[in-house]
Coordinates of C-alpha atoms in Angstrom, one line a residue:
X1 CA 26.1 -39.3 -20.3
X2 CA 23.8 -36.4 -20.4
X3 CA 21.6 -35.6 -23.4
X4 CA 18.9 -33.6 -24.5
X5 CA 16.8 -36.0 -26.8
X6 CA 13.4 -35.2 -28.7
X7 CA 10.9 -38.0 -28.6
X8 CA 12.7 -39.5 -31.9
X9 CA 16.2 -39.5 -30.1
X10 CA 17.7 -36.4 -31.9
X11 CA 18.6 -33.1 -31.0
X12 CA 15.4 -30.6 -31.0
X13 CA 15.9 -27.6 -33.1
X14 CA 13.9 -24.8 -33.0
X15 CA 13.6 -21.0 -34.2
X16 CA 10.9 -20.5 -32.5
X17 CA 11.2 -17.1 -30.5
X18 CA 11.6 -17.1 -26.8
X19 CA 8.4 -14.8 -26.4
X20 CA 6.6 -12.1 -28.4
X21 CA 8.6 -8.5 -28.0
X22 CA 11.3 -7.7 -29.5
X23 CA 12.8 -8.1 -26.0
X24 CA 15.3 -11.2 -25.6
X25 CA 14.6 -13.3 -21.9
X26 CA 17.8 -13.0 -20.0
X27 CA 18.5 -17.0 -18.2
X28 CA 21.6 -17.7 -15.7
X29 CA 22.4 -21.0 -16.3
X30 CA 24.5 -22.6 -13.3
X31 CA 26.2 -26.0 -14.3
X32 CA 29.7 -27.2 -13.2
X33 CA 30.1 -30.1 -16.6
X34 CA 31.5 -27.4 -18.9
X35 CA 30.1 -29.9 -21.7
X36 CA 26.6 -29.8 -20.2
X37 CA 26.7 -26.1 -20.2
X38 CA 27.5 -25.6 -23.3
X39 CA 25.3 -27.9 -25.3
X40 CA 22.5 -26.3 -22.7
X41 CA 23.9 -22.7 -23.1
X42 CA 24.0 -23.0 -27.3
X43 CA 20.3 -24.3 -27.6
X44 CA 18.9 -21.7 -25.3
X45 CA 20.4 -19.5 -27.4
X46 CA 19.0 -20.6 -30.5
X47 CA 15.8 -20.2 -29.3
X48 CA 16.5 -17.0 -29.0
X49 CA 17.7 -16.5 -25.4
X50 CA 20.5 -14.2 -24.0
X51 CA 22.1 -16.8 -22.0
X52 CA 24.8 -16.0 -19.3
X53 CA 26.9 -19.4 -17.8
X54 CA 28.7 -20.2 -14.8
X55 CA 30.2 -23.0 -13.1
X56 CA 29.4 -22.4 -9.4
X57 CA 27.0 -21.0 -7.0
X58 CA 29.2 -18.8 -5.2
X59 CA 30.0 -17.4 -9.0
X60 CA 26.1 -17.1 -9.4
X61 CA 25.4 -15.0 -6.9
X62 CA 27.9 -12.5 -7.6
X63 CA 27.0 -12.0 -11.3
X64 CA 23.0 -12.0 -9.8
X65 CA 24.2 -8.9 -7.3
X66 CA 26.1 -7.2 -10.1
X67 CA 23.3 -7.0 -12.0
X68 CA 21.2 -7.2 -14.4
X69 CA 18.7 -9.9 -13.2
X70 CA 17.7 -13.1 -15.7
X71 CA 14.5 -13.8 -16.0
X72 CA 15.3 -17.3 -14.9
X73 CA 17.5 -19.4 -13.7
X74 CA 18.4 -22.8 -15.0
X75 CA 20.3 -24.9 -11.6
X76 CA 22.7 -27.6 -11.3
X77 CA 22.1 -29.0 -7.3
X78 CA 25.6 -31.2 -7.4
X79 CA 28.5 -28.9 -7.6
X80 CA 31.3 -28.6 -5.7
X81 CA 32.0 -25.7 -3.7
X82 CA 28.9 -23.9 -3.0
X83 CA 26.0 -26.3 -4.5
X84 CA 22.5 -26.0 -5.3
X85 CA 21.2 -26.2 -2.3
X86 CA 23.1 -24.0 -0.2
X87 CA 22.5 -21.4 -3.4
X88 CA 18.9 -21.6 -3.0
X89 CA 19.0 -20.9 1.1
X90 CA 21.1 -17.9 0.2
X91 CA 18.9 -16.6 -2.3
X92 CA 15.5 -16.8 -0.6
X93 CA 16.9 -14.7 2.2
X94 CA 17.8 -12.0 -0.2
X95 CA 15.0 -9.7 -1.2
X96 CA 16.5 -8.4 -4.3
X97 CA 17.1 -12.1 -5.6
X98 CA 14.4 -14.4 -3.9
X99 CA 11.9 -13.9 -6.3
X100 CA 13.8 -15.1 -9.7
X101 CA 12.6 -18.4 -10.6
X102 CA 14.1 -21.3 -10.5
X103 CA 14.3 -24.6 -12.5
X104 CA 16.6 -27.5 -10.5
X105 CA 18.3 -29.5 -12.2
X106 CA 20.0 -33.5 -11.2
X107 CA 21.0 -36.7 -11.6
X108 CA 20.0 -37.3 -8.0
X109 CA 17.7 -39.3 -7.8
X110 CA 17.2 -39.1 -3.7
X111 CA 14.5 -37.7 -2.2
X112 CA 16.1 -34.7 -0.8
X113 CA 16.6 -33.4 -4.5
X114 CA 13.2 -33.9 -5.7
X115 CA 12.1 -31.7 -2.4
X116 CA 14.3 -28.9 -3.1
X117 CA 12.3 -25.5 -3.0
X118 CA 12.8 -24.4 -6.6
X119 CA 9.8 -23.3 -9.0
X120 CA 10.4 -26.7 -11.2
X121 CA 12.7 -29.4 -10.6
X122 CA 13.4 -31.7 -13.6
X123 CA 15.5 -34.7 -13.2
X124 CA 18.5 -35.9 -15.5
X125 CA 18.6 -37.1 -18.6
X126 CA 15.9 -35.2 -19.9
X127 CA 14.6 -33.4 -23.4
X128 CA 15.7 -30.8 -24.2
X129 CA 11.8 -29.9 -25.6
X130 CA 10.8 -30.8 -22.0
X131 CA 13.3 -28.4 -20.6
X132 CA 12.1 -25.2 -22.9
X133 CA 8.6 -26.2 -22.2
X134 CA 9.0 -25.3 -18.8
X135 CA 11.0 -22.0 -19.1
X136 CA 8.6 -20.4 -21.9
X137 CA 5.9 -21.8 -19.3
X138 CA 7.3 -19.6 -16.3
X139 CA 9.0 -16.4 -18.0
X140 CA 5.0 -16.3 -19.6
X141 CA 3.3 -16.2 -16.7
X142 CA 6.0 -14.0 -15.0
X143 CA 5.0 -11.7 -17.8
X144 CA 1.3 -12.2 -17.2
X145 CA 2.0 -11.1 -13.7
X146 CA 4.1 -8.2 -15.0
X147 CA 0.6 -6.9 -16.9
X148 CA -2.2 -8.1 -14.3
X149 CA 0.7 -5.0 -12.0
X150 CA 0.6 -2.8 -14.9
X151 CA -3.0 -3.2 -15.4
X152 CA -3.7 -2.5 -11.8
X153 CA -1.8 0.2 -12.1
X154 CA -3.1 1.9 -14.7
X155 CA -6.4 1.5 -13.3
X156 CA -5.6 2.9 -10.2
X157 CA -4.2 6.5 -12.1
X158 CA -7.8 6.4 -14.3
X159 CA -9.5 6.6 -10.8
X160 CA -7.1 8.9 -9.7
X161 CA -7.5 11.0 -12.6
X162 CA -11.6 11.0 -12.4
X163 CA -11.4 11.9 -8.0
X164 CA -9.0 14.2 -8.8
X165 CA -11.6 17.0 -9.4
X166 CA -14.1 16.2 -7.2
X167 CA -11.6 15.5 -4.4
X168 CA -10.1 20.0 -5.2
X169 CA -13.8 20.3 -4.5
X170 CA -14.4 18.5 -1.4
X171 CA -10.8 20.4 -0.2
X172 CA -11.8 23.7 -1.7
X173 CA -15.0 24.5 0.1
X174 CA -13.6 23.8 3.5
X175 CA -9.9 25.2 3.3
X176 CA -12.0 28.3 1.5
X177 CA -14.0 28.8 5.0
X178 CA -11.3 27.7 7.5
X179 CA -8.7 30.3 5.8
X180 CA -11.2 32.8 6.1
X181 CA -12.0 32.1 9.6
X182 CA -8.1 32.6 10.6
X183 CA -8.2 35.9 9.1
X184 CA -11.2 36.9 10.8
X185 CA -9.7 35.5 14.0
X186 CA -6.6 37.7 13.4
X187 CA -9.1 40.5 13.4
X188 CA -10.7 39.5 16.5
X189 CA -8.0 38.9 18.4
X190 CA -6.2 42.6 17.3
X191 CA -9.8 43.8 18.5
X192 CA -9.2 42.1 21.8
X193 CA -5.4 43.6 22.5
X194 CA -7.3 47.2 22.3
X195 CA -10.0 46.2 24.9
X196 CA -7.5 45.1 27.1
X197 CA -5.5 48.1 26.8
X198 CA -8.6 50.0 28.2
X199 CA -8.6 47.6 31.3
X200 CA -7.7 50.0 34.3
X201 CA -3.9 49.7 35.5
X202 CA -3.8 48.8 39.3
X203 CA -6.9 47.6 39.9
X204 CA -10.4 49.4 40.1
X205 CA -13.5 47.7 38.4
X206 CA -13.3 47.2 34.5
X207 CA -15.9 49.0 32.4
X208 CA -18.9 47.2 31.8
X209 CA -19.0 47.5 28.2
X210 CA -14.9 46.7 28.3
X211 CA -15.8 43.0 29.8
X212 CA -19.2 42.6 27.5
X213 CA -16.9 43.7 24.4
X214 CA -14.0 40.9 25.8
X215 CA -16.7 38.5 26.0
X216 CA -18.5 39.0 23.0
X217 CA -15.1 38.7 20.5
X218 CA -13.6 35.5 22.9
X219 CA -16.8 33.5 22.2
X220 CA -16.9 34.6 17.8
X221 CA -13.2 33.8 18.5
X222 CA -13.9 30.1 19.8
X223 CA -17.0 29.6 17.3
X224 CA -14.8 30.6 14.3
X225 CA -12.1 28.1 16.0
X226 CA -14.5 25.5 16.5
X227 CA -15.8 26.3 12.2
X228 CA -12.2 26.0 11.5
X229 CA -11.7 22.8 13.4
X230 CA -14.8 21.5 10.6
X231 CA -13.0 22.2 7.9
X232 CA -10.0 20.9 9.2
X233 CA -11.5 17.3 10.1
X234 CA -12.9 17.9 6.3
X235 CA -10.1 18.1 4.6
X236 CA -8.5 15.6 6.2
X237 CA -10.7 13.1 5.5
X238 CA -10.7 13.8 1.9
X239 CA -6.6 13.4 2.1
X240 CA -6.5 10.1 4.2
X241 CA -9.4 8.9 1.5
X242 CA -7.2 9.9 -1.2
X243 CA -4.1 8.0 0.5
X244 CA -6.0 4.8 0.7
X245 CA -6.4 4.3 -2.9
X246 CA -2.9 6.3 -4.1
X247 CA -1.2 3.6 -2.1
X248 CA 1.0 1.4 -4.3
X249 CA 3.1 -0.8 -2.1
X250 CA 1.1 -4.5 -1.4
X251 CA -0.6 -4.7 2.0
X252 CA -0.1 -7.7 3.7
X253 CA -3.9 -9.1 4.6
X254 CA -5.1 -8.1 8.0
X255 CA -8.3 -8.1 9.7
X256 CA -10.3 -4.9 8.0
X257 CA -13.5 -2.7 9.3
X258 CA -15.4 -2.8 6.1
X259 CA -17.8 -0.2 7.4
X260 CA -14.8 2.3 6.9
X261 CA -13.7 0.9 3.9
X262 CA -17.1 1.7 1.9
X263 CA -17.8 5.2 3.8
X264 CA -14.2 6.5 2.7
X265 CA -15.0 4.9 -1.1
X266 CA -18.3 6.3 -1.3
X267 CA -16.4 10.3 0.1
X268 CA -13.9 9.4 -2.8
X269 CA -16.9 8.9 -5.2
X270 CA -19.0 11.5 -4.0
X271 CA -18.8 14.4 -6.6
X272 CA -19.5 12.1 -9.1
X273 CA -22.5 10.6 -7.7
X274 CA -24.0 14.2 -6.2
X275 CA -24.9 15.5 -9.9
X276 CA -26.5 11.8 -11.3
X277 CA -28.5 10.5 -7.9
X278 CA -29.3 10.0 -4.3
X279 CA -27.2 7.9 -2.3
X280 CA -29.4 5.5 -0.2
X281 CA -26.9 3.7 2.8
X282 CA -28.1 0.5 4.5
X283 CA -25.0 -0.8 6.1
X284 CA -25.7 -2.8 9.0
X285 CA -23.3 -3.9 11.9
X286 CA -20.7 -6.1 10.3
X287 CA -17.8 -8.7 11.3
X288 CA -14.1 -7.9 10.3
X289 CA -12.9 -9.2 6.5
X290 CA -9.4 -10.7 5.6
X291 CA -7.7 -9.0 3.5
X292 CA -6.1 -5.3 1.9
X293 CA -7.4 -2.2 2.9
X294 CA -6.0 -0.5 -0.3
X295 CA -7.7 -3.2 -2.8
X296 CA -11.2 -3.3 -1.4
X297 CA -10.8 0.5 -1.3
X298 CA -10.2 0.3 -5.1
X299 CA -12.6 -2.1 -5.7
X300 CA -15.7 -0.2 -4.0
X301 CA -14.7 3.2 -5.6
X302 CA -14.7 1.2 -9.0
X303 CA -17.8 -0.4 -8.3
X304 CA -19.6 3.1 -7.3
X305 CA -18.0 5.1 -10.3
X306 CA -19.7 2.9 -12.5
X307 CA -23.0 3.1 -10.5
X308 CA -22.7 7.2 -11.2
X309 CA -21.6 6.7 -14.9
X310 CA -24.5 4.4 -15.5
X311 CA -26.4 7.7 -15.0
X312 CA -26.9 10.8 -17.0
X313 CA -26.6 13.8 -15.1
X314 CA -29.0 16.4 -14.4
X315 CA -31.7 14.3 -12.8
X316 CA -30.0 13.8 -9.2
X317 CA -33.4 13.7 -7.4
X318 CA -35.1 10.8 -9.9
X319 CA -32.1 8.5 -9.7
X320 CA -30.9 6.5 -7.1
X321 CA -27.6 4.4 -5.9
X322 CA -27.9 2.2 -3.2
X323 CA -25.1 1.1 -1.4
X324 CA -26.2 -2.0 1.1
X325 CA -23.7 -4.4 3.3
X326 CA -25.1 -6.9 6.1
X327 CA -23.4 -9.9 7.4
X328 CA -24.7 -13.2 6.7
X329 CA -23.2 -16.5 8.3
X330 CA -19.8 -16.4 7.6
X331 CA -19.8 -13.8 4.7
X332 CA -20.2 -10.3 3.9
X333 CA -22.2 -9.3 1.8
X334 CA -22.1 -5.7 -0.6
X335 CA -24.2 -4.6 -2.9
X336 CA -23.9 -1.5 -5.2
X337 CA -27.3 -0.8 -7.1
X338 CA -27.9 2.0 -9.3
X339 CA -31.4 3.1 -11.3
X340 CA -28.8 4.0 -14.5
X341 CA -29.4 2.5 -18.1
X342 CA -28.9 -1.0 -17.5
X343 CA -27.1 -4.0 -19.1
X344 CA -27.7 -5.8 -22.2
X345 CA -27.3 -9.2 -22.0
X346 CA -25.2 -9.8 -24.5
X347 CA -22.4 -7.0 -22.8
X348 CA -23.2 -9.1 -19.5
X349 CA -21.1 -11.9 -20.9
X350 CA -18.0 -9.5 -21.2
X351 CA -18.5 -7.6 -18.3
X352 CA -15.4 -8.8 -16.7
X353 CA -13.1 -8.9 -20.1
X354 CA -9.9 -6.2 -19.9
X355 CA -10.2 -3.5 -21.7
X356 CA -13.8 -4.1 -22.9
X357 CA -16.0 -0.7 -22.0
X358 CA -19.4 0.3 -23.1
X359 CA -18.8 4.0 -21.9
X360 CA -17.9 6.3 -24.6
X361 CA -14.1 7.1 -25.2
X362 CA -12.0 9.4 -22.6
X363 CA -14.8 8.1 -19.8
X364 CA -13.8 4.6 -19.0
X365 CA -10.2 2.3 -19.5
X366 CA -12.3 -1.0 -19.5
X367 CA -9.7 -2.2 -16.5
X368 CA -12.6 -1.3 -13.7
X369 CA -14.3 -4.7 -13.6
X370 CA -11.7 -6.8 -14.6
X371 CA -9.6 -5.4 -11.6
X372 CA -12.6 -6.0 -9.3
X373 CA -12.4 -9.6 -10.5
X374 CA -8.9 -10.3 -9.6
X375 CA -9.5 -7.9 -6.2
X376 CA -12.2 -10.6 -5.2
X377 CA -9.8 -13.7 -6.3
X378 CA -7.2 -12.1 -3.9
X379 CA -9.7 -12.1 -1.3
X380 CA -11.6 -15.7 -1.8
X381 CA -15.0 -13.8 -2.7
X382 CA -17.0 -13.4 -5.6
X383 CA -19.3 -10.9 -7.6
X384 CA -22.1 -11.3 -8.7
X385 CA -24.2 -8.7 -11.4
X386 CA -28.2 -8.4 -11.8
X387 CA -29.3 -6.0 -14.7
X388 CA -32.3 -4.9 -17.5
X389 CA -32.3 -3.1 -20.0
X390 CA -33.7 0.9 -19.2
X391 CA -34.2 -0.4 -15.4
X392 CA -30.6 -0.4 -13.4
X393 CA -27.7 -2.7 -12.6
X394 CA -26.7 -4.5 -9.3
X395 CA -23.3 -5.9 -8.8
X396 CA -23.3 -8.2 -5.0
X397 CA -19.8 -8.9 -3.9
X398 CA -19.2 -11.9 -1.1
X399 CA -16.3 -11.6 0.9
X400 CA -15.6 -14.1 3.8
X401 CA -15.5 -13.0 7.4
X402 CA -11.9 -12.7 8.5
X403 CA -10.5 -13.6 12.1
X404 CA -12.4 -12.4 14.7
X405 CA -11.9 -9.9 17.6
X406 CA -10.4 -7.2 15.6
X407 CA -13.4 -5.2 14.5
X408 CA -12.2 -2.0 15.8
X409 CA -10.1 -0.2 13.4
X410 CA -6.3 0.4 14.3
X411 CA -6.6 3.8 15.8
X412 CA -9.9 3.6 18.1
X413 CA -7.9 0.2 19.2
X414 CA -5.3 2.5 19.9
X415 CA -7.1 5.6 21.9
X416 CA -8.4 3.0 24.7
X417 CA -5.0 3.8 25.9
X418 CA -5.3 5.4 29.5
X419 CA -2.7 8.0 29.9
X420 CA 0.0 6.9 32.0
X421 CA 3.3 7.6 33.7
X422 CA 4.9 11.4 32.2
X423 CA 7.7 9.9 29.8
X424 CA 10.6 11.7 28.1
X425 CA 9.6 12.1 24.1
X426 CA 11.8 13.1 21.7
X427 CA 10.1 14.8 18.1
X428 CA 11.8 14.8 15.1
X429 CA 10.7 16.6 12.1
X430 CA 12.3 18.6 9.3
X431 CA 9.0 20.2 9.0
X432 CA 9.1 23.3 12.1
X433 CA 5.7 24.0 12.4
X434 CA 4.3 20.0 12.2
X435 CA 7.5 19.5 14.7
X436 CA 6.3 22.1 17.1
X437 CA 2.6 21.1 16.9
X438 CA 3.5 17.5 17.8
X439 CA 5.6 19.3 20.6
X440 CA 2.8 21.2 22.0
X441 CA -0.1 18.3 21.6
X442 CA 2.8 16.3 23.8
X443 CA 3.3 19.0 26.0
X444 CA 0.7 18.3 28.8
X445 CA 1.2 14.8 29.4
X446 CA 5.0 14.4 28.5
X447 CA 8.5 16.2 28.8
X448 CA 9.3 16.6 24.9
X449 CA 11.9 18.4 22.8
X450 CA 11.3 18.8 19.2
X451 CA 14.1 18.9 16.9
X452 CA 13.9 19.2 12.7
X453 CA 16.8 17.0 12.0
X454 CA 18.2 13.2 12.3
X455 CA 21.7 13.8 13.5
X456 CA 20.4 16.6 16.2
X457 CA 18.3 13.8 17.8
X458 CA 21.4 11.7 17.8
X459 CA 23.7 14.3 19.0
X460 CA 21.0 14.9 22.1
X461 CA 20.9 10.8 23.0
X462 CA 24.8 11.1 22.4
X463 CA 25.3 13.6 25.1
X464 CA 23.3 12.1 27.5
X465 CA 19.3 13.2 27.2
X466 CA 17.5 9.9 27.3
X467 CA 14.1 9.3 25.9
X468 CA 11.5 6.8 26.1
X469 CA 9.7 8.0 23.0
X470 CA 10.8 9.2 19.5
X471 CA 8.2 10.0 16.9
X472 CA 9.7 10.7 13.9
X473 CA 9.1 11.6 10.3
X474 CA 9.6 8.6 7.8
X475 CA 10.5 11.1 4.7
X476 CA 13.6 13.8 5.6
X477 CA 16.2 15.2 3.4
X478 CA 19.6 14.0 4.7
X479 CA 18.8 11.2 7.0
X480 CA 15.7 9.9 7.0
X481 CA 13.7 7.8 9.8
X482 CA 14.9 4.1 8.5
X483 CA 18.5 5.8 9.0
X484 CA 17.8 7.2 12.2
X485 CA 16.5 3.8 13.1
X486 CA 19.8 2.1 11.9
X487 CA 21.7 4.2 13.9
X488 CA 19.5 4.3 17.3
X489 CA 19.3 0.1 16.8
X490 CA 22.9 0.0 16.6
X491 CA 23.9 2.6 19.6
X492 CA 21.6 1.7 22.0
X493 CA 19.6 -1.9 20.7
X494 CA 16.7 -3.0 19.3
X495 CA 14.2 -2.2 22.5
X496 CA 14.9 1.7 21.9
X497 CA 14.9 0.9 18.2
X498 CA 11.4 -0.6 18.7
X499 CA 9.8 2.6 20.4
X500 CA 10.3 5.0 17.7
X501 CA 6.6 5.8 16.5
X502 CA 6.9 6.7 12.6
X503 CA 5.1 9.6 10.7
X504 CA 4.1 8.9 8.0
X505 CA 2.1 10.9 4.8
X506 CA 1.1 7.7 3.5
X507 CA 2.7 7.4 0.0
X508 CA 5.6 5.2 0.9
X509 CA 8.5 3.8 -1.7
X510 CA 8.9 0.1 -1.9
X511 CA 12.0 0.5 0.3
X512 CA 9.6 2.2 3.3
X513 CA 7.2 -0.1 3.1
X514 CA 9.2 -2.9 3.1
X515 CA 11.3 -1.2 5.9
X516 CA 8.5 -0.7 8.2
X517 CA 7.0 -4.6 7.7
X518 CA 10.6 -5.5 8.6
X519 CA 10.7 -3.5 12.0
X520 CA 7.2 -3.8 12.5
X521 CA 7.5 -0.3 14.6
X522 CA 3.9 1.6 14.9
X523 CA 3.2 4.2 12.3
X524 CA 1.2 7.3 12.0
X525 CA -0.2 8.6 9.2
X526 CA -0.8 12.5 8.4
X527 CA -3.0 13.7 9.1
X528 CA -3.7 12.4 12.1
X529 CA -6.0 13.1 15.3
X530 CA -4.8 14.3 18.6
X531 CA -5.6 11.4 20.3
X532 CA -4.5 9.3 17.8
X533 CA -0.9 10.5 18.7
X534 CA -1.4 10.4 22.0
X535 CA -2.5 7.0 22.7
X536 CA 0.3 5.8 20.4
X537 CA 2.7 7.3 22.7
X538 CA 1.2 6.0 25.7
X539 CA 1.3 2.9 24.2
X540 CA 4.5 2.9 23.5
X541 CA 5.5 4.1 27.2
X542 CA 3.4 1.0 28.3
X543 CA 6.1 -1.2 26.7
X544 CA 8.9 -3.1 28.9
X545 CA 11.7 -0.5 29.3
X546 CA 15.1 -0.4 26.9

């Protein structure tokens, strides 16, 4: 008979809470002896759990999809009907449940049950001391992993918040300029309708000072174009920067050009850092790096924020931050080194401590360094910190070199592209104007209509218009591009499915992101360069036909 025994032989009681916070754990137990799940159900409960039973698996995953999820859940393998192994296959395919934990439970005493892909498996009779080891064990570091989120988080909206002003100012002196420019080009061009008016009707020679005056406003009109086109590729570098680090879904690791990674952290940085020092760059060629674009982002813009805070401002030209990476065997190395106030030893030791700050309240969380930490455990590297008192800081972080031939980033990769064969593209965005511009960038190398909504497009496919190309917006009221992708995959299969090219403006929901690894269509994020778009699309027409 089954028992839950202390290491004297009687029952173990306990009042112990089930964790700090006022909080109760929710656990699903799943056993088919009713006598088993009670004794099991009442003890969990007096150890202050809110405990919810069943008999079966299929009765398991039904109260799981109804909602609300345990914390845990405590699993019987034999049962009849659906049992624990079969429950475990259909919960790992099911994104909303696979990541509950998962303590198996037997009599079996076979090897198949002892390999069954649960978090712990623990094998009847055991205590029942054993048993709540094991679930306080996982529900606390589920927690743990809860706050390391929550800490990342917040550390992510403090950086934010201190970019926030300096990124209005890199936006603000090259939107001022470019705005301006349209409104002199408006003038310009109104000039040039009256010069042409005074072009002779019906031939005969222009007058000279007509042509010269023509001339004269067409090339202010493509300088002030060409000023505008600055400002443009300005602000649009501050946005994508911004983007990188805003990001909040989980990038799956990939091969990363860390070259661009530091030049868009130090961009992010740079109003902070133009007011306390020179910035001295001594980046050398380097190999790719494994790993998240979006976390080494965040981790280079922490590391240089604290190079400018080291630093009192008002002495830009006597102060210096250096910002060095060079390859070395199979690592990469960075360095960050600033001329600020230094470390004392004694802070050294708690550098890397949450919440632990030297900088003076409303200036710093105390999550920088500790998030850097965990960054670098992600990515297998380390960090290392030289520093004296009244004579600067240098913090070295090692990263290992990731897979090899992918040191191009994702869009020059792209824009090798040669243009090929004149394809049918199909544009759908509820925004007009971006629809239209897409439409006219097209325009010379494709046959494209531009439409603003999701069941237009489908309307045109259903009457007949094929295309080999869709690019179409991610984010749109009333259907959006997963649901246009639903429906295109379902009406005409997965190949047309696959050729829909996604625009994106980079702040995606879980459900996108997790959409767009399924599918694993190309994306595009805004904004984006002309020939960015173009050599996506001719990509994409390069493809096996649907």
């Amino acid at each position: 008979m089954f028992k839950f025994l202390d290491a004297s032989g009687g029952k173990r009681w306990s009042m112990q809470p089930a964790l700090s916070g006022a909080r109760r754990r929710r656990i699903l137990v799943v056993e088919d002896d009713q006598e088993i799940l009670g004794t099991l159900s009442g003890l969990l409960e007096e150890e202050g759990y809110e405990v919810q039973s069943v008999i079966d698996g299929r009765d398991a995953l039904d109260r799981l999809r109804r909602g609300p999820a345990p914390e845990l859940i405590i699993l019987d393998l034999m049962m009849p009907g659906m049992d624990g192994w079969e429950f475990r296959t259909i919960q790992r395919a099911d994104p909303a449940l696979a990541d509950i934990p998962v303590v198996a439970i037997s009599a079996d005493t076979s090897a198949k049950a002892s390999a069954i892909d649960a978090t712990r498996f623990l094998r009847k009779p055991f205590r029942f001391s054993e048993l709540l080891d094991v679930v306080q064990k996982i529900i606390s570091e589920r927690e743990q992993r809860r706050i390391r989120a929550r800490l990342a988080e917040a550390e992510r909206l403090a950086s934010l918040g201190t970019l926030a002003a300096g990124a209005a100012h890199e936006i603000a002196n090259p939107l001022s300029f470019t705005v301006a420019n349209l409104g002199t080009i408006d003038e310009q061009l109104a000039r040039m309708g009256q010069l042409i008016d005074q072009l002779p009707r019906g031939g005969g020679e222009p007058d000279a000072a007509v042509v010269k005056g023509l001339q004269t406003t067409l090339d202010d009109v493509r300088d002030l174009l060409a000023d505008g086109r600055v400002g443009a590729e300005r602000v649009s570098r501050v946005v994508r920067n911004l983007q990188s680090i805003a990001r909040r879904q989980e990038e799956p690791h990939r091969p990363i050009d860390l070259a661009k990674v530091i030049e868009s952290s130090i961009t992010l940085a740079w109003n902070q850092i133009r007011h306390r020092a020179r910035l001295v760059k001594e980046i050398g060629p380097l190999p790719p790096v494994q790993g998240s674009e979006y976390r080494l982002g965040q981790l280079l813009v922490n590391l240089l924020l604290n190079a400018a805070q080291a630093i009192h401002e008002g002495s830009a030209q006597s102060n210096q931050i250096r910002v060095a990476a060079r390859a070395t065997g199979d690592s990469v190395v960075v360095e960050v080194e600033d001329s600020g106030e230094g470390i004392a030893p004694e802070t050294r030791a708690r550098l890397f401590e949450p919440f632990f700050t030297t900088k003076p309240g409303g200036v710093g969380t105390g999550l920088g360094l500790s998030i850097c930490q965990s960054v670098l455990i992600e990515h297998a590297g380390s960090i290392e910190v030289e520093s004296e008192l009244g004579r600067g800081s240098l913090f070295r972080v090692v990263l290992p070199v990731g897979e090899q031939g992918a040191t191009q980033p994702a869009a020059a990769r792209a824009a090798v592209v040669q243009a090929g064969r004149r394809g049918q593209v199909l544009v759908v965005d509820d925004e007009p104007q971006l629809a239209w511009a897409i439409k006219r960038l097209l325009d010379s190398e494709h046959e494209v209509v531009a439409v603003t909504h999701g069941r237009e497009a489908l309307d045109r496919m259903a009457a007949g218009q094929r295309f080999d190309v869709i690019v179409c917006d991610l984010t749109m009221p009333y259907m959006n591009g997963e649901e246009l992708y639903r429906e295109v995959e379902r009406r005409y299969g997965t190949a047309m499915a696959s050729r829909i090219l996604f625009v994106t403006g980079g702040t995606l929901s879980d459900q996108s992101s997790s959409f767009l690894e399924e599918s694993q269509n190309p994306r595009l994020y805004k904004p984006f360069e002309a020939d960015e778009l173009r050599a996506h699309v001719r990509k994409l027409l390069g493809a096996p036909p649907s």
